[in-house]
Amino acid sequence: MNCRRARSIFSEYYDGMLNPDLGKEVAGHLAGCFGCRGEFERFEMGIKIFKKLKPLSRPRPGRAKRA
Amino acid sequence: MPSSIPEERLIASAKGGDRQALDELFRRERPYLFNLMCQLSGDAVRADDLTQEAVIAAFRKLGQFRFESSFRTWLSRIAINLFRMERRKTPKHESLTLETIWVPGEDDHPERKIIKSELQWCIRHNLQHHLPRKYRVVLILRDLQNLSYREIAGILGCSLSRVKTDLHRGRRLFRAQFVKEKCRAFTDDYLCICEGIVDL
Ligand SMILES: [Zn+2]
């Protein structure tokens, strides 16, 4: 597996959606490729940050609405 | 009406004109729906309107519900379609002011406004202003609502490969906004937290 191929399926790899053989191939590539490992860490971090989004409060009567 | 009544029975009763069953059904789903609409629209007032519209639309279409998906999936599809068709555009950058974002308090602290330099502001801002709608929807359904690829495809009425592609691109795009600090370029007084993002 080359870098381009590995990076194109990060999303599915992260979700565990790849078939087991392909998943192992990606894992193997990450173990041996410093560049892709860093890239995957940043990819993962983006998702972790996104997941930190908190819910909004329900609007209450009396609170100013958007103009 | 006891909350132990299974959903299927409620739906069957509601379809038969039982008003109480209908109320109970929507009472259960309303918080979920409101939260989803908040995530999509980024605005609690708009989300409240959209939730209301979705409930009305679902009420009208209830006769068409065939138990082919969960009630929640069916309801989500209606609400997301309303959101997609919504005429009102996403508010401009400038209109995303401090006063419009409220988050519930944690522990016993009251709810509070969030300030621009906070991560919450940054995520919200990126989501609403730097992510095309189609990516935003998929990202929210997957990473915030934790739905499966199949469920998302069902809600959006698209193929599984469409979900995979959009999710991959959306996630990359979202991250790129943080990493490249693009967000900061849009607002002069914005102290971007992205600089410290790698420590998270
Ligand atoms: Zn590589």
PDB file of C-alpha atoms and ligand atoms in Angstrom:
ATOM      1  CA  MET A   1       0.000   0.000   0.000  1.00  0.00           C
ATOM      2  CA  ASN A   2       1.320   3.423  -0.912  1.00  0.00           C
ATOM      3  CA  CYS A   3       0.841   6.693   0.976  1.00  0.00           C
ATOM      4  CA  ARG A   4      -1.770   8.137  -1.350  1.00  0.00           C
ATOM      5  CA  ARG A   5      -3.945   5.044  -1.102  1.00  0.00           C
ATOM      6  CA  ALA A   6      -3.594   4.861   2.682  1.00  0.00           C
ATOM      7  CA  ARG A   7      -4.547   8.510   3.157  1.00  0.00           C
ATOM      8  CA  SER A   8      -7.560   8.220   0.873  1.00  0.00           C
ATOM      9  CA  ILE A   9      -9.208   5.722   3.214  1.00  0.00           C
ATOM     10  CA  PHE A  10      -8.361   7.258   6.600  1.00  0.00           C
ATOM     11  CA  SER A  11     -11.959   8.059   7.282  1.00  0.00           C
ATOM     12  CA  GLU A  12     -13.161   4.505   6.843  1.00  0.00           C
ATOM     13  CA  TYR A  13     -10.142   3.204   8.711  1.00  0.00           C
ATOM     14  CA  TYR A  14     -10.941   5.487  11.626  1.00  0.00           C
ATOM     15  CA  ASP A  15     -14.519   4.195  11.714  1.00  0.00           C
ATOM     16  CA  GLY A  16     -13.449   0.567  11.412  1.00  0.00           C
ATOM     17  CA  MET A  17     -15.405   0.305   8.184  1.00  0.00           C
ATOM     18  CA  LEU A  18     -12.723  -1.292   6.034  1.00  0.00           C
ATOM     19  CA  ASN A  19     -12.734  -5.016   5.476  1.00  0.00           C
ATOM     20  CA  PRO A  20     -10.298  -6.692   7.906  1.00  0.00           C
ATOM     21  CA  ASP A  21      -7.583  -7.349   5.313  1.00  0.00           C
ATOM     22  CA  LEU A  22      -7.556  -3.789   4.055  1.00  0.00           C
ATOM     23  CA  GLY A  23      -7.642  -2.499   7.617  1.00  0.00           C
ATOM     24  CA  LYS A  24      -4.551  -4.540   8.405  1.00  0.00           C
ATOM     25  CA  GLU A  25      -2.823  -3.160   5.323  1.00  0.00           C
ATOM     26  CA  VAL A  26      -3.458   0.401   6.457  1.00  0.00           C
ATOM     27  CA  ALA A  27      -2.295  -0.402   9.975  1.00  0.00           C
ATOM     28  CA  GLY A  28       0.830  -1.984   8.538  1.00  0.00           C
ATOM     29  CA  HIS A  29       1.510   1.068   6.414  1.00  0.00           C
ATOM     30  CA  LEU A  30       1.023   3.437   9.353  1.00  0.00           C
ATOM     31  CA  ALA A  31       3.426   1.381  11.458  1.00  0.00           C
ATOM     32  CA  GLY A  32       6.136   1.796   8.870  1.00  0.00           C
ATOM     33  CA  CYS A  33       5.452   5.285   7.481  1.00  0.00           C
ATOM     34  CA  PHE A  34       6.276   8.266   9.670  1.00  0.00           C
ATOM     35  CA  GLY A  35       4.577  10.756   7.336  1.00  0.00           C
ATOM     36  CA  CYS A  36       1.270   8.943   7.173  1.00  0.00           C
ATOM     37  CA  ARG A  37       1.302   8.254  10.888  1.00  0.00           C
ATOM     38  CA  GLY A  38       1.509  11.981  11.580  1.00  0.00           C
ATOM     39  CA  GLU A  39      -1.121  12.662   8.977  1.00  0.00           C
ATOM     40  CA  PHE A  40      -3.470  10.145  10.560  1.00  0.00           C
ATOM     41  CA  GLU A  41      -2.920  11.621  14.022  1.00  0.00           C
ATOM     42  CA  ARG A  42      -3.908  15.039  12.701  1.00  0.00           C
ATOM     43  CA  PHE A  43      -6.892  13.542  10.922  1.00  0.00           C
ATOM     44  CA  GLU A  44      -8.014  11.902  14.160  1.00  0.00           C
ATOM     45  CA  MET A  45      -7.464  15.091  16.087  1.00  0.00           C
ATOM     46  CA  GLY A  46      -9.744  17.002  13.741  1.00  0.00           C
ATOM     47  CA  ILE A  47     -12.546  14.557  14.522  1.00  0.00           C
ATOM     48  CA  LYS A  48     -11.860  14.712  18.256  1.00  0.00           C
ATOM     49  CA  ILE A  49     -12.056  18.479  18.182  1.00  0.00           C
ATOM     50  CA  PHE A  50     -15.257  18.394  16.191  1.00  0.00           C
ATOM     51  CA  LYS A  51     -16.795  16.015  18.718  1.00  0.00           C
ATOM     52  CA  LYS A  52     -16.265  18.578  21.448  1.00  0.00           C
ATOM     53  CA  LEU A  53     -19.097  20.678  20.069  1.00  0.00           C
ATOM     54  CA  LYS A  54     -21.624  21.212  22.840  1.00  0.00           C
ATOM     55  CA  PRO A  55     -25.373  21.452  22.454  1.00  0.00           C
ATOM     56  CA  LEU A  56     -27.035  24.857  22.491  1.00  0.00           C
ATOM     57  CA  SER A  57     -29.590  25.935  25.045  1.00  0.00           C
ATOM     58  CA  ARG A  58     -33.186  26.118  23.954  1.00  0.00           C
ATOM     59  CA  PRO A  59     -34.306  29.675  23.300  1.00  0.00           C
ATOM     60  CA  ARG A  60     -36.342  31.139  26.122  1.00  0.00           C
ATOM     61  CA  PRO A  61     -39.184  33.553  25.709  1.00  0.00           C
ATOM     62  CA  GLY A  62     -37.894  37.053  26.315  1.00  0.00           C
ATOM     63  CA  ARG A  63     -34.435  36.452  25.052  1.00  0.00           C
ATOM     64  CA  ALA A  64     -33.644  38.670  22.104  1.00  0.00           C
ATOM     65  CA  LYS A  65     -33.994  36.904  18.786  1.00  0.00           C
ATOM     66  CA  ARG A  66     -31.548  37.335  15.984  1.00  0.00           C
ATOM     67  CA  ALA A  67     -32.254  40.541  14.143  1.00  0.00           C
TER      68      ALA A  67
ATOM     69  CA  MET B   1     -49.128   8.431  29.150  1.00  0.00           C
ATOM     70  CA  PRO B   2     -46.473   6.099  30.602  1.00  0.00           C
ATOM     71  CA  SER B   3     -43.069   6.336  28.998  1.00  0.00           C
ATOM     72  CA  SER B   4     -42.763   2.549  29.068  1.00  0.00           C
ATOM     73  CA  ILE B   5     -45.122   2.106  26.119  1.00  0.00           C
ATOM     74  CA  PRO B   6     -43.117   0.790  23.167  1.00  0.00           C
ATOM     75  CA  GLU B   7     -42.678   3.090  20.236  1.00  0.00           C
ATOM     76  CA  GLU B   8     -44.385   0.768  17.759  1.00  0.00           C
ATOM     77  CA  ARG B   9     -47.571   0.786  19.791  1.00  0.00           C
ATOM     78  CA  LEU B  10     -47.505   4.545  20.083  1.00  0.00           C
ATOM     79  CA  ILE B  11     -47.092   4.929  16.350  1.00  0.00           C
ATOM     80  CA  ALA B  12     -49.916   2.513  15.637  1.00  0.00           C
ATOM     81  CA  SER B  13     -52.189   4.362  18.058  1.00  0.00           C
ATOM     82  CA  ALA B  14     -51.151   7.749  16.705  1.00  0.00           C
ATOM     83  CA  LYS B  15     -51.888   6.616  13.161  1.00  0.00           C
ATOM     84  CA  GLY B  16     -55.319   5.613  14.381  1.00  0.00           C
ATOM     85  CA  GLY B  17     -55.924   9.166  15.603  1.00  0.00           C
ATOM     86  CA  ASP B  18     -54.932   8.831  19.260  1.00  0.00           C
ATOM     87  CA  ARG B  19     -53.870  12.341  20.165  1.00  0.00           C
ATOM     88  CA  GLN B  20     -52.204  11.344  23.441  1.00  0.00           C
ATOM     89  CA  ALA B  21     -50.068   8.745  21.714  1.00  0.00           C
ATOM     90  CA  LEU B  22     -49.037  11.311  19.159  1.00  0.00           C
ATOM     91  CA  ASP B  23     -48.046  13.812  21.838  1.00  0.00           C
ATOM     92  CA  GLU B  24     -46.030  11.189  23.671  1.00  0.00           C
ATOM     93  CA  LEU B  25     -44.264  10.152  20.486  1.00  0.00           C
ATOM     94  CA  PHE B  26     -43.143  13.689  19.726  1.00  0.00           C
ATOM     95  CA  ARG B  27     -42.368  14.438  23.358  1.00  0.00           C
ATOM     96  CA  ARG B  28     -39.791  11.662  23.231  1.00  0.00           C
ATOM     97  CA  GLU B  29     -38.209  12.747  19.969  1.00  0.00           C
ATOM     98  CA  ARG B  30     -38.281  16.523  20.356  1.00  0.00           C
ATOM     99  CA  PRO B  31     -35.039  16.950  22.351  1.00  0.00           C
ATOM    100  CA  TYR B  32     -33.152  14.812  19.838  1.00  0.00           C
ATOM    101  CA  LEU B  33     -34.615  16.725  16.932  1.00  0.00           C
ATOM    102  CA  PHE B  34     -33.902  20.116  18.462  1.00  0.00           C
ATOM    103  CA  ASN B  35     -30.303  19.143  19.135  1.00  0.00           C
ATOM    104  CA  LEU B  36     -29.847  17.914  15.574  1.00  0.00           C
ATOM    105  CA  MET B  37     -31.330  21.116  14.157  1.00  0.00           C
ATOM    106  CA  CYS B  38     -29.060  23.174  16.406  1.00  0.00           C
ATOM    107  CA  GLN B  39     -26.041  21.366  15.094  1.00  0.00           C
ATOM    108  CA  LEU B  40     -27.153  21.872  11.523  1.00  0.00           C
ATOM    109  CA  SER B  41     -28.302  25.472  11.718  1.00  0.00           C
ATOM    110  CA  GLY B  42     -25.994  26.680  14.467  1.00  0.00           C
ATOM    111  CA  ASP B  43     -28.788  28.799  15.889  1.00  0.00           C
ATOM    112  CA  ALA B  44     -31.126  27.840  18.713  1.00  0.00           C
ATOM    113  CA  VAL B  45     -33.993  30.028  17.504  1.00  0.00           C
ATOM    114  CA  ARG B  46     -33.832  28.668  13.988  1.00  0.00           C
ATOM    115  CA  ALA B  47     -33.513  25.167  15.399  1.00  0.00           C
ATOM    116  CA  ASP B  48     -36.664  25.678  17.429  1.00  0.00           C
ATOM    117  CA  ASP B  49     -38.547  26.794  14.305  1.00  0.00           C
ATOM    118  CA  LEU B  50     -37.220  23.895  12.263  1.00  0.00           C
ATOM    119  CA  THR B  51     -38.132  21.409  14.975  1.00  0.00           C
ATOM    120  CA  GLN B  52     -41.646  22.754  15.067  1.00  0.00           C
ATOM    121  CA  GLU B  53     -41.963  22.592  11.283  1.00  0.00           C
ATOM    122  CA  ALA B  54     -40.626  19.045  11.247  1.00  0.00           C
ATOM    123  CA  VAL B  55     -43.108  17.902  13.883  1.00  0.00           C
ATOM    124  CA  ILE B  56     -45.973  19.405  11.905  1.00  0.00           C
ATOM    125  CA  ALA B  57     -44.747  17.818   8.671  1.00  0.00           C
ATOM    126  CA  ALA B  58     -44.287  14.458  10.380  1.00  0.00           C
ATOM    127  CA  PHE B  59     -47.776  14.694  11.852  1.00  0.00           C
ATOM    128  CA  ARG B  60     -49.219  15.245   8.372  1.00  0.00           C
ATOM    129  CA  LYS B  61     -47.209  12.379   6.879  1.00  0.00           C
ATOM    130  CA  LEU B  62     -47.619   9.905   9.716  1.00  0.00           C
ATOM    131  CA  GLY B  63     -50.004   7.793   7.624  1.00  0.00           C
ATOM    132  CA  GLN B  64     -47.121   7.165   5.222  1.00  0.00           C
ATOM    133  CA  PHE B  65     -44.819   5.762   7.899  1.00  0.00           C
ATOM    134  CA  ARG B  66     -44.358   2.070   7.087  1.00  0.00           C
ATOM    135  CA  PHE B  67     -42.012   0.879   9.852  1.00  0.00           C
ATOM    136  CA  GLU B  68     -39.290   0.400   7.240  1.00  0.00           C
ATOM    137  CA  SER B  69     -36.875   2.431   9.349  1.00  0.00           C
ATOM    138  CA  SER B  70     -36.943   3.580  12.946  1.00  0.00           C
ATOM    139  CA  PHE B  71     -39.288   6.445  13.702  1.00  0.00           C
ATOM    140  CA  ARG B  72     -36.288   8.601  14.547  1.00  0.00           C
ATOM    141  CA  THR B  73     -34.637   7.934  11.189  1.00  0.00           C
ATOM    142  CA  TRP B  74     -37.865   8.785   9.423  1.00  0.00           C
ATOM    143  CA  LEU B  75     -38.267  11.967  11.449  1.00  0.00           C
ATOM    144  CA  SER B  76     -34.635  12.943  10.839  1.00  0.00           C
ATOM    145  CA  ARG B  77     -35.142  12.601   7.114  1.00  0.00           C
ATOM    146  CA  ILE B  78     -38.102  14.971   7.227  1.00  0.00           C
ATOM    147  CA  ALA B  79     -36.260  17.502   9.371  1.00  0.00           C
ATOM    148  CA  ILE B  80     -33.062  17.416   7.323  1.00  0.00           C
ATOM    149  CA  ASN B  81     -35.034  17.908   4.137  1.00  0.00           C
ATOM    150  CA  LEU B  82     -36.658  20.964   5.692  1.00  0.00           C
ATOM    151  CA  PHE B  83     -33.245  22.253   6.645  1.00  0.00           C
ATOM    152  CA  ARG B  84     -31.920  21.681   3.127  1.00  0.00           C
ATOM    153  CA  MET B  85     -34.876  23.456   1.555  1.00  0.00           C
ATOM    154  CA  GLU B  86     -34.800  26.298   4.002  1.00  0.00           C
ATOM    155  CA  ARG B  87     -34.756  29.588   2.163  1.00  0.00           C
ATOM    156  CA  ARG B  88     -33.014  31.455   4.920  1.00  0.00           C
ATOM    157  CA  LYS B  89     -29.340  31.576   4.259  1.00  0.00           C
ATOM    158  CA  THR B  90     -26.610  30.895   6.746  1.00  0.00           C
ATOM    159  CA  PRO B  91     -25.954  34.102   8.651  1.00  0.00           C
ATOM    160  CA  LYS B  92     -22.985  36.072   7.461  1.00  0.00           C
ATOM    161  CA  HIS B  93     -19.761  35.995   9.375  1.00  0.00           C
ATOM    162  CA  GLU B  94     -20.429  39.279  11.078  1.00  0.00           C
ATOM    163  CA  SER B  95     -23.816  38.245  12.357  1.00  0.00           C
ATOM    164  CA  LEU B  96     -22.374  35.466  14.433  1.00  0.00           C
ATOM    165  CA  THR B  97     -22.083  37.699  17.438  1.00  0.00           C
ATOM    166  CA  LEU B  98     -21.387  36.903  21.047  1.00  0.00           C
ATOM    167  CA  GLU B  99     -25.024  37.298  21.965  1.00  0.00           C
ATOM    168  CA  THR B 100     -26.281  34.582  19.695  1.00  0.00           C
ATOM    169  CA  ILE B 101     -24.412  31.629  21.083  1.00  0.00           C
ATOM    170  CA  TRP B 102     -25.547  30.076  24.330  1.00  0.00           C
ATOM    171  CA  VAL B 103     -24.394  26.817  25.757  1.00  0.00           C
ATOM    172  CA  PRO B 104     -25.885  25.007  28.730  1.00  0.00           C
ATOM    173  CA  GLY B 105     -23.886  25.239  31.929  1.00  0.00           C
ATOM    174  CA  GLU B 106     -21.878  22.412  33.277  1.00  0.00           C
ATOM    175  CA  ASP B 107     -22.442  21.016  36.768  1.00  0.00           C
ATOM    176  CA  ASP B 108     -24.411  23.593  38.672  1.00  0.00           C
ATOM    177  CA  HIS B 109     -23.250  26.634  36.782  1.00  0.00           C
ATOM    178  CA  PRO B 110     -25.852  28.541  34.843  1.00  0.00           C
ATOM    179  CA  GLU B 111     -25.818  28.639  31.090  1.00  0.00           C
ATOM    180  CA  ARG B 112     -23.502  31.202  29.645  1.00  0.00           C
ATOM    181  CA  LYS B 113     -22.443  32.987  26.530  1.00  0.00           C
ATOM    182  CA  ILE B 114     -19.310  31.744  24.948  1.00  0.00           C
ATOM    183  CA  ILE B 115     -16.588  34.046  23.848  1.00  0.00           C
ATOM    184  CA  LYS B 116     -14.886  34.114  20.509  1.00  0.00           C
ATOM    185  CA  SER B 117     -11.557  32.786  21.594  1.00  0.00           C
ATOM    186  CA  GLU B 118     -13.070  29.634  22.975  1.00  0.00           C
ATOM    187  CA  LEU B 119     -12.881  26.354  21.181  1.00  0.00           C
ATOM    188  CA  GLN B 120     -16.673  26.137  21.099  1.00  0.00           C
ATOM    189  CA  TRP B 121     -16.847  29.308  19.083  1.00  0.00           C
ATOM    190  CA  CYS B 122     -14.174  28.054  16.735  1.00  0.00           C
ATOM    191  CA  ILE B 123     -15.861  24.727  16.057  1.00  0.00           C
ATOM    192  CA  ARG B 124     -19.232  26.352  15.519  1.00  0.00           C
ATOM    193  CA  HIS B 125     -17.783  29.004  13.279  1.00  0.00           C
ATOM    194  CA  ASN B 126     -15.944  26.509  11.111  1.00  0.00           C
ATOM    195  CA  LEU B 127     -18.960  24.287  10.893  1.00  0.00           C
ATOM    196  CA  GLN B 128     -21.348  27.027   9.854  1.00  0.00           C
ATOM    197  CA  HIS B 129     -19.130  29.124   7.660  1.00  0.00           C
ATOM    198  CA  HIS B 130     -16.346  27.012   6.267  1.00  0.00           C
ATOM    199  CA  LEU B 131     -17.971  23.706   5.591  1.00  0.00           C
ATOM    200  CA  PRO B 132     -20.378  23.220   2.668  1.00  0.00           C
ATOM    201  CA  ARG B 133     -23.810  22.072   3.744  1.00  0.00           C
ATOM    202  CA  LYS B 134     -23.521  18.555   2.305  1.00  0.00           C
ATOM    203  CA  TYR B 135     -20.378  17.866   4.300  1.00  0.00           C
ATOM    204  CA  ARG B 136     -21.790  19.498   7.402  1.00  0.00           C
ATOM    205  CA  VAL B 137     -24.830  17.218   7.402  1.00  0.00           C
ATOM    206  CA  VAL B 138     -22.781  14.025   7.045  1.00  0.00           C
ATOM    207  CA  LEU B 139     -20.258  15.067   9.675  1.00  0.00           C
ATOM    208  CA  ILE B 140     -22.972  15.874  12.187  1.00  0.00           C
ATOM    209  CA  LEU B 141     -24.843  12.631  11.606  1.00  0.00           C
ATOM    210  CA  ARG B 142     -21.693  10.556  11.941  1.00  0.00           C
ATOM    211  CA  ASP B 143     -19.502  12.301  14.501  1.00  0.00           C
ATOM    212  CA  LEU B 144     -22.098  13.978  16.700  1.00  0.00           C
ATOM    213  CA  GLN B 145     -25.120  11.697  16.321  1.00  0.00           C
ATOM    214  CA  ASN B 146     -23.028   8.531  15.989  1.00  0.00           C
ATOM    215  CA  LEU B 147     -25.160   7.070  13.236  1.00  0.00           C
ATOM    216  CA  SER B 148     -23.862   4.255  11.046  1.00  0.00           C
ATOM    217  CA  TYR B 149     -22.957   4.846   7.392  1.00  0.00           C
ATOM    218  CA  ARG B 150     -26.033   2.853   6.439  1.00  0.00           C
ATOM    219  CA  GLU B 151     -28.355   4.901   8.629  1.00  0.00           C
ATOM    220  CA  ILE B 152     -26.917   8.118   7.201  1.00  0.00           C
ATOM    221  CA  ALA B 153     -27.407   6.881   3.639  1.00  0.00           C
ATOM    222  CA  GLY B 154     -30.986   6.024   4.586  1.00  0.00           C
ATOM    223  CA  ILE B 155     -31.674   9.461   6.009  1.00  0.00           C
ATOM    224  CA  LEU B 156     -30.098  11.339   3.121  1.00  0.00           C
ATOM    225  CA  GLY B 157     -31.422   8.999   0.456  1.00  0.00           C
ATOM    226  CA  CYS B 158     -27.990   8.539  -1.077  1.00  0.00           C
ATOM    227  CA  SER B 159     -25.557   5.688  -1.675  1.00  0.00           C
ATOM    228  CA  LEU B 160     -23.160   4.283   0.877  1.00  0.00           C
ATOM    229  CA  SER B 161     -20.192   5.365  -1.213  1.00  0.00           C
ATOM    230  CA  ARG B 162     -21.539   8.931  -1.302  1.00  0.00           C
ATOM    231  CA  VAL B 163     -21.587   8.903   2.500  1.00  0.00           C
ATOM    232  CA  LYS B 164     -17.997   7.607   2.630  1.00  0.00           C
ATOM    233  CA  THR B 165     -16.718  10.185   0.178  1.00  0.00           C
ATOM    234  CA  ASP B 166     -18.483  13.155   1.739  1.00  0.00           C
ATOM    235  CA  LEU B 167     -17.495  12.125   5.234  1.00  0.00           C
ATOM    236  CA  HIS B 168     -13.862  11.762   4.263  1.00  0.00           C
ATOM    237  CA  ARG B 169     -13.771  15.119   2.477  1.00  0.00           C
ATOM    238  CA  GLY B 170     -15.760  16.869   5.169  1.00  0.00           C
ATOM    239  CA  ARG B 171     -13.522  15.630   7.950  1.00  0.00           C
ATOM    240  CA  ARG B 172     -10.392  16.671   6.057  1.00  0.00           C
ATOM    241  CA  LEU B 173     -11.835  20.057   5.253  1.00  0.00           C
ATOM    242  CA  PHE B 174     -12.893  20.682   8.824  1.00  0.00           C
ATOM    243  CA  ARG B 175      -9.451  19.841  10.121  1.00  0.00           C
ATOM    244  CA  ALA B 176      -7.765  21.923   7.452  1.00  0.00           C
ATOM    245  CA  GLN B 177      -9.651  24.979   8.688  1.00  0.00           C
ATOM    246  CA  PHE B 178      -8.115  24.581  12.112  1.00  0.00           C
ATOM    247  CA  VAL B 179      -4.656  23.525  11.130  1.00  0.00           C
ATOM    248  CA  LYS B 180      -4.192  26.192   8.519  1.00  0.00           C
ATOM    249  CA  GLU B 181      -5.687  28.840  10.818  1.00  0.00           C
ATOM    250  CA  LYS B 182      -7.840  30.007   7.992  1.00  0.00           C
ATOM    251  CA  CYS B 183     -10.533  30.867  10.433  1.00  0.00           C
ATOM    252  CA  ARG B 184      -8.525  33.649  11.942  1.00  0.00           C
ATOM    253  CA  ALA B 185      -8.115  35.415   8.644  1.00  0.00           C
ATOM    254  CA  PHE B 186     -11.809  36.218   8.546  1.00  0.00           C
ATOM    255  CA  THR B 187     -12.052  38.179  11.741  1.00  0.00           C
ATOM    256  CA  ASP B 188      -9.551  40.774  12.802  1.00  0.00           C
ATOM    257  CA  ASP B 189     -10.245  40.682  16.502  1.00  0.00           C
ATOM    258  CA  TYR B 190     -10.397  36.951  16.669  1.00  0.00           C
ATOM    259  CA  LEU B 191      -7.857  35.405  18.972  1.00  0.00           C
ATOM    260  CA  CYS B 192      -7.669  31.998  17.441  1.00  0.00           C
ATOM    261  CA  ILE B 193      -7.308  29.049  19.725  1.00  0.00           C
ATOM    262  CA  CYS B 194      -6.104  27.020  16.756  1.00  0.00           C
ATOM    263  CA  GLU B 195      -2.547  27.921  17.605  1.00  0.00           C
ATOM    264  CA  GLY B 196      -2.785  25.674  20.604  1.00  0.00           C
ATOM    265  CA  ILE B 197      -4.876  23.028  18.978  1.00  0.00           C
ATOM    266  CA  VAL B 198      -2.122  20.437  18.731  1.00  0.00           C
ATOM    267  CA  ASP B 199      -2.002  20.212  22.503  1.00  0.00           C
ATOM    268  CA  LEU B 200      -5.590  19.089  22.778  1.00  0.00           C
TER     269      LEU B 200
HETATM  270 ZN    ZN C   1       2.780   6.651   3.951  1.00  0.00          ZN
END
